[in-house]
Amino acid sequence: MNKLLIVCGPTATGKTDLGIYLAKKFDGEIVSADSRHVYKGLDIITGKDLPKSDIPIWLVDIVTPDYPFNVGEYAVLAHKIINNIWSRKKLPVIVGGTGFYIKSITDKIETVIIPPNKLLRRDIEKYTKEKLQQELIKTDYQRWKKMNVSDRENPRRLIRAVEIALYYQNNKNNLTRLLNPLPIDSKLMIGLTNPLQFLFKKIDERVENRIKKGAVKEVKELLGKNYSRFLPALSSTGFKPLSEFIQGRESLADAVKSWKFQEHEYARRQMTWFRKDERIRWFDISEKRYINKIEDKVREWYTSGTHAFQNRNFL
């Protein structure tokens, strides 16, 4: 029986520690679903402080920052790894806060198979944000209308939206090559949450700790490689404000304040995304014994080999 366990939620809720704990308990392996942890060299600013463990953790440190890794490539790799874990009679434990990555595993998303158009990107990545917005409005107004405010202000997301819109225009009769869904018999989605005042406090402490660990040095080294500012890796929270500090445009205190604000907004966006998914079973990490409650829920699901739980979500 192909079972899939997902641990998701906003940043700073302890997803990785919980994932490793559950993987040890239920003979599993971790598959990361973090769009920034795929990049080598972005260790401190992305919080890639993985605890020492004998549990395999897949899809971490797989590409360099100058590689424009995308959700389509993630989905292909994740599907192969999950099938491999199943073939060895182990439990895949998906851990992360990138909602679209998780969705590419749990659901069928046709746009993930649309490949990057390098020629198009080379031309339009020089555009201003405003020109990219106009290009998308002209190319696919309906797609523009569906974008949220954050995506409309994000040049990388705008470029991808234009890319998808043009692909649809030019391949109207060739859209059947979709990534086959995983043969999931039963999945359990565990969500970690925390009241915002406590979550923001944890986030702020993490940012301060990353500064102490050498985040400024890490960003300085990345800047020295003259990467394109449109690379997905360089949209990581913390990169821009620390770049502003390094280039003398603002003080370290202001850069840290901006970084914390970015992390707060990112956590809000994560919660907005995940709250829409009614399959997720939520646990508040500020409550006593929440780990025990999660373990009990997972054990109930994991040991249920009956047909009652096949081909459905376990809530």
Coordinates of C-alpha atoms in Angstrom, one line a residue:
M1 CA 0.0 0.0 0.0
N2 CA 1.6 3.3 -1.1
K3 CA 1.2 5.7 1.8
L4 CA 2.5 9.3 1.8
L5 CA 3.0 11.5 4.8
I6 CA 3.2 15.3 4.4
V7 CA 4.4 17.7 7.1
C8 CA 3.8 21.3 6.0
G9 CA 3.1 24.8 7.4
P10 CA 4.8 28.2 7.7
T11 CA 8.4 28.9 8.4
A12 CA 9.8 28.5 11.9
T13 CA 7.4 25.8 13.1
G14 CA 9.8 22.9 13.3
K15 CA 8.7 20.9 10.3
T16 CA 12.1 19.3 9.6
D17 CA 12.7 18.2 13.2
L18 CA 9.2 16.7 13.3
G19 CA 9.6 15.1 9.9
I20 CA 12.8 13.4 11.0
Y21 CA 11.2 12.3 14.3
L22 CA 8.3 10.7 12.4
A23 CA 10.6 9.1 9.8
K24 CA 12.5 7.4 12.6
K25 CA 9.3 6.2 14.2
F26 CA 7.7 4.9 11.0
D27 CA 10.6 3.7 8.9
G28 CA 10.6 6.7 6.5
E29 CA 12.8 8.9 4.4
I30 CA 12.5 12.7 4.1
V31 CA 11.8 14.4 0.7
S32 CA 12.3 18.1 1.1
A33 CA 9.7 20.4 -0.4
D34 CA 11.5 23.7 0.1
S35 CA 12.2 25.7 -3.0
R36 CA 15.3 27.4 -1.5
H37 CA 16.9 24.3 0.0
V38 CA 17.6 22.9 -3.4
Y39 CA 20.4 25.4 -3.9
K40 CA 24.0 24.9 -2.8
G41 CA 25.6 27.8 -1.0
L42 CA 22.4 29.3 0.4
D43 CA 22.7 27.6 3.7
I44 CA 22.5 30.3 6.3
I45 CA 20.0 32.8 4.9
T46 CA 17.6 29.9 4.0
G47 CA 17.9 28.2 7.4
K48 CA 19.3 25.0 6.0
D49 CA 20.4 23.9 9.4
L50 CA 19.5 20.3 9.1
P51 CA 19.9 18.3 12.3
K52 CA 22.4 15.4 12.2
S53 CA 20.5 12.2 11.5
D54 CA 20.8 8.8 9.8
I55 CA 17.5 9.5 8.0
P56 CA 18.1 10.3 4.3
I57 CA 16.9 13.7 3.2
W58 CA 16.3 14.1 -0.5
L59 CA 16.3 17.1 -2.8
V60 CA 18.6 19.3 -0.7
D61 CA 21.7 20.9 -2.3
I62 CA 21.1 19.6 -5.8
V63 CA 21.8 22.7 -8.0
T64 CA 23.9 25.8 -7.9
P65 CA 22.3 29.3 -7.5
D66 CA 22.8 30.2 -11.1
Y67 CA 20.5 27.3 -12.2
P68 CA 16.9 28.4 -12.6
F69 CA 15.4 25.3 -11.0
N70 CA 11.6 25.1 -11.3
V71 CA 8.6 23.3 -9.9
G72 CA 8.4 21.0 -13.0
E73 CA 11.9 19.7 -12.5
Y74 CA 11.1 19.3 -8.8
A75 CA 8.0 17.3 -9.5
V76 CA 9.9 14.9 -11.9
L77 CA 12.6 14.3 -9.4
A78 CA 10.3 14.0 -6.4
H79 CA 8.1 11.5 -8.2
K80 CA 11.1 9.3 -9.0
I81 CA 12.4 9.5 -5.4
I82 CA 9.0 8.7 -3.9
N83 CA 8.5 5.7 -6.2
N84 CA 12.0 4.5 -5.2
I85 CA 11.2 4.9 -1.5
W86 CA 8.0 2.9 -2.0
S87 CA 9.9 0.2 -3.9
R88 CA 12.0 -0.3 -0.7
K89 CA 8.9 -0.6 1.4
K90 CA 9.6 2.6 3.3
L91 CA 7.4 5.7 4.0
P92 CA 8.0 8.9 2.0
V93 CA 7.8 11.9 4.4
I94 CA 7.4 15.1 2.5
V95 CA 8.6 18.1 4.6
G96 CA 8.5 21.7 3.6
G97 CA 6.7 25.0 3.3
T98 CA 6.7 25.5 -0.5
G99 CA 3.0 24.9 -1.2
F100 CA 3.4 24.6 -5.0
Y101 CA 6.1 21.9 -4.6
I102 CA 3.8 19.9 -2.3
K103 CA 0.9 20.4 -4.7
S104 CA 3.0 19.0 -7.5
I105 CA 3.2 15.8 -5.5
T106 CA -0.3 15.5 -4.2
D107 CA -2.2 16.8 -7.2
K108 CA -2.1 16.9 -11.0
I109 CA -0.9 20.3 -12.2
E110 CA -0.6 20.7 -16.0
T111 CA 1.6 23.8 -15.9
V112 CA 4.5 22.0 -14.2
I113 CA 5.4 20.2 -17.4
I114 CA 5.7 23.4 -19.4
P115 CA 9.5 23.8 -19.9
P116 CA 11.4 27.1 -19.5
N117 CA 11.8 29.1 -22.7
K118 CA 15.4 30.2 -22.6
L119 CA 15.2 32.5 -25.6
L120 CA 12.1 34.2 -24.3
R121 CA 13.6 34.6 -20.8
R122 CA 16.8 36.1 -22.3
D123 CA 14.7 38.7 -24.0
I124 CA 12.2 39.7 -21.3
E125 CA 14.2 39.4 -18.2
K126 CA 15.6 42.8 -19.1
Y127 CA 12.1 44.3 -18.9
T128 CA 11.0 46.4 -16.0
K129 CA 8.3 45.1 -13.7
E130 CA 5.8 47.4 -15.3
K131 CA 6.6 46.3 -18.8
L132 CA 6.3 42.6 -17.8
Q133 CA 2.9 43.4 -16.3
Q134 CA 1.8 44.9 -19.6
E135 CA 3.2 42.0 -21.6
L136 CA 1.2 39.5 -19.5
I137 CA -2.0 41.6 -19.8
K138 CA -1.6 41.7 -23.5
T139 CA -0.8 38.0 -23.8
D140 CA -3.2 36.5 -21.3
Y141 CA -5.5 38.9 -19.5
Q142 CA -7.3 36.1 -17.7
R143 CA -4.1 34.7 -16.2
W144 CA -3.2 38.3 -15.1
K145 CA -6.6 38.6 -13.4
K146 CA -6.0 35.4 -11.4
M147 CA -2.6 36.4 -10.1
N148 CA -2.5 37.7 -6.5
V149 CA -1.0 41.1 -5.6
S150 CA 2.3 39.6 -4.5
D151 CA 2.8 37.7 -7.8
R152 CA 1.9 40.7 -9.9
E153 CA 4.8 42.5 -8.2
N154 CA 7.3 39.7 -8.6
P155 CA 9.3 39.9 -11.9
R156 CA 10.2 36.2 -11.8
R157 CA 6.5 35.1 -11.4
L158 CA 5.5 37.5 -14.2
I159 CA 8.2 36.1 -16.5
R160 CA 6.9 32.5 -15.8
A161 CA 3.3 33.6 -16.4
V162 CA 4.2 35.1 -19.8
E163 CA 6.1 31.9 -20.6
I164 CA 3.1 29.7 -19.7
A165 CA 0.7 31.9 -21.6
L166 CA 2.8 31.8 -24.8
Y167 CA 3.3 28.1 -24.5
Y168 CA -0.5 27.6 -24.4
Q169 CA -0.9 29.8 -27.4
N170 CA 1.6 27.9 -29.4
N171 CA 0.8 24.4 -28.3
K172 CA -3.0 24.3 -28.3
N173 CA -3.0 20.8 -29.7
N174 CA -0.2 19.4 -27.7
L175 CA -1.2 19.7 -24.0
T176 CA -1.7 16.1 -23.2
R177 CA 1.9 15.3 -22.0
L178 CA 1.2 15.6 -18.3
L179 CA 3.2 14.2 -15.5
N180 CA 1.5 11.0 -14.4
P181 CA 0.0 11.3 -10.9
L182 CA 1.7 9.2 -8.2
P183 CA 0.0 6.0 -7.3
I184 CA -0.9 7.2 -3.8
D185 CA -3.2 4.8 -2.0
S186 CA -3.5 6.9 1.2
K187 CA -2.0 10.2 2.4
L188 CA -2.0 12.1 5.6
M189 CA -1.2 15.8 5.6
I190 CA 0.0 17.3 8.9
G191 CA 0.1 21.1 9.2
L192 CA 2.0 22.9 11.9
T193 CA 0.8 26.3 13.0
N194 CA 1.4 28.9 15.8
P195 CA -0.4 32.1 16.9
L196 CA 1.2 34.9 14.9
Q197 CA 2.7 36.8 17.8
F198 CA 4.6 33.7 18.9
L199 CA 5.5 32.7 15.3
F200 CA 6.9 36.2 14.5
K201 CA 9.0 36.1 17.7
K202 CA 10.5 32.8 16.6
I203 CA 11.1 34.1 13.1
D204 CA 12.9 37.2 14.5
E205 CA 15.1 35.1 16.8
R206 CA 16.0 32.9 13.8
V207 CA 17.0 36.0 11.7
E208 CA 19.2 37.3 14.5
N209 CA 20.8 33.9 14.8
R210 CA 21.5 33.7 11.1
I211 CA 23.2 37.1 11.2
K212 CA 25.5 35.7 14.0
K213 CA 26.2 32.6 11.9
G214 CA 27.5 34.6 9.0
A215 CA 24.6 35.5 6.7
V216 CA 26.2 38.7 5.6
K217 CA 29.4 36.9 4.5
E218 CA 27.3 34.3 2.6
V219 CA 25.4 37.0 0.7
K220 CA 28.6 38.9 -0.1
E221 CA 30.1 35.7 -1.6
L222 CA 26.9 35.3 -3.8
L223 CA 27.1 38.9 -4.9
G224 CA 30.7 38.4 -5.9
K225 CA 29.6 35.8 -8.5
N226 CA 27.5 38.4 -10.4
Y227 CA 24.5 36.2 -10.8
S228 CA 21.4 37.5 -12.7
R229 CA 19.0 39.3 -10.2
F230 CA 16.1 37.3 -11.8
L231 CA 17.4 33.9 -10.6
P232 CA 14.9 32.2 -8.3
A233 CA 17.7 31.5 -5.8
L234 CA 18.3 35.3 -5.3
S235 CA 14.6 35.9 -4.4
S236 CA 15.2 34.2 -1.1
T237 CA 14.1 36.2 1.9
G238 CA 17.0 38.1 3.4
F239 CA 19.1 38.3 0.2
K240 CA 17.9 41.7 -1.0
P241 CA 18.1 43.6 2.4
L242 CA 21.5 42.2 3.1
S243 CA 22.6 43.1 -0.4
E244 CA 21.5 46.7 0.3
F245 CA 23.6 46.7 3.4
I246 CA 26.7 45.3 1.7
Q247 CA 26.4 47.9 -1.0
G248 CA 26.2 50.7 1.5
R249 CA 22.6 51.6 0.8
E250 CA 21.3 51.0 4.3
S251 CA 22.4 50.1 7.8
L252 CA 22.7 46.6 9.1
A253 CA 19.9 47.3 11.6
D254 CA 17.6 48.4 8.8
A255 CA 18.6 45.4 6.7
V256 CA 17.8 43.0 9.6
K257 CA 14.5 44.8 10.2
S258 CA 13.6 44.4 6.5
W259 CA 14.6 40.8 6.5
K260 CA 12.3 40.1 9.5
F261 CA 9.4 41.8 7.8
Q262 CA 10.0 39.7 4.6
E263 CA 9.9 36.6 6.7
H264 CA 6.7 37.7 8.5
E265 CA 5.0 38.3 5.1
Y266 CA 6.3 35.0 3.7
A267 CA 4.8 33.2 6.7
R268 CA 1.5 34.9 6.1
R269 CA 1.5 33.9 2.4
Q270 CA 2.3 30.3 3.4
M271 CA -0.6 30.2 5.8
T272 CA -2.9 31.7 3.2
W273 CA -1.9 28.9 0.7
F274 CA -2.1 26.0 3.1
R275 CA -5.4 27.1 4.8
K276 CA -7.1 26.6 1.5
D277 CA -6.3 22.9 1.6
E278 CA -9.0 21.2 3.6
R279 CA -7.1 17.9 3.6
I280 CA -4.6 19.3 6.1
R281 CA -4.9 18.2 9.8
W282 CA -3.6 21.2 11.8
F283 CA -1.6 21.1 15.1
D284 CA -0.7 24.1 17.1
I285 CA 3.0 23.9 18.2
S286 CA 2.3 26.1 21.2
E287 CA 0.1 23.4 22.8
K288 CA 1.4 20.9 25.2
R289 CA 2.1 17.4 23.9
Y290 CA 1.4 18.4 20.3
I291 CA 4.1 16.0 19.1
N292 CA 2.5 13.1 20.9
K293 CA -0.9 14.0 19.4
I294 CA 0.7 14.0 15.9
E295 CA 2.5 10.7 16.5
D296 CA -0.8 9.1 17.6
K297 CA -2.6 10.4 14.5
V298 CA 0.2 9.2 12.2
R299 CA 0.3 5.8 13.9
E300 CA -3.5 5.4 13.6
W301 CA -3.2 6.2 9.9
Y302 CA 0.0 4.3 9.2
T303 CA -1.2 1.1 10.8
S304 CA -4.6 1.2 9.1
G305 CA -4.2 -1.4 6.3
T306 CA -7.9 -1.7 5.6
H307 CA -9.6 -0.8 2.4
A308 CA -11.5 1.9 4.2
F309 CA -8.5 4.2 3.9
Q310 CA -7.4 3.4 0.4
N311 CA -7.6 6.1 -2.3
R312 CA -8.5 8.8 0.1
N313 CA -7.1 11.3 2.6
F314 CA -7.1 10.4 6.2
L315 CA -8.4 13.2 8.4

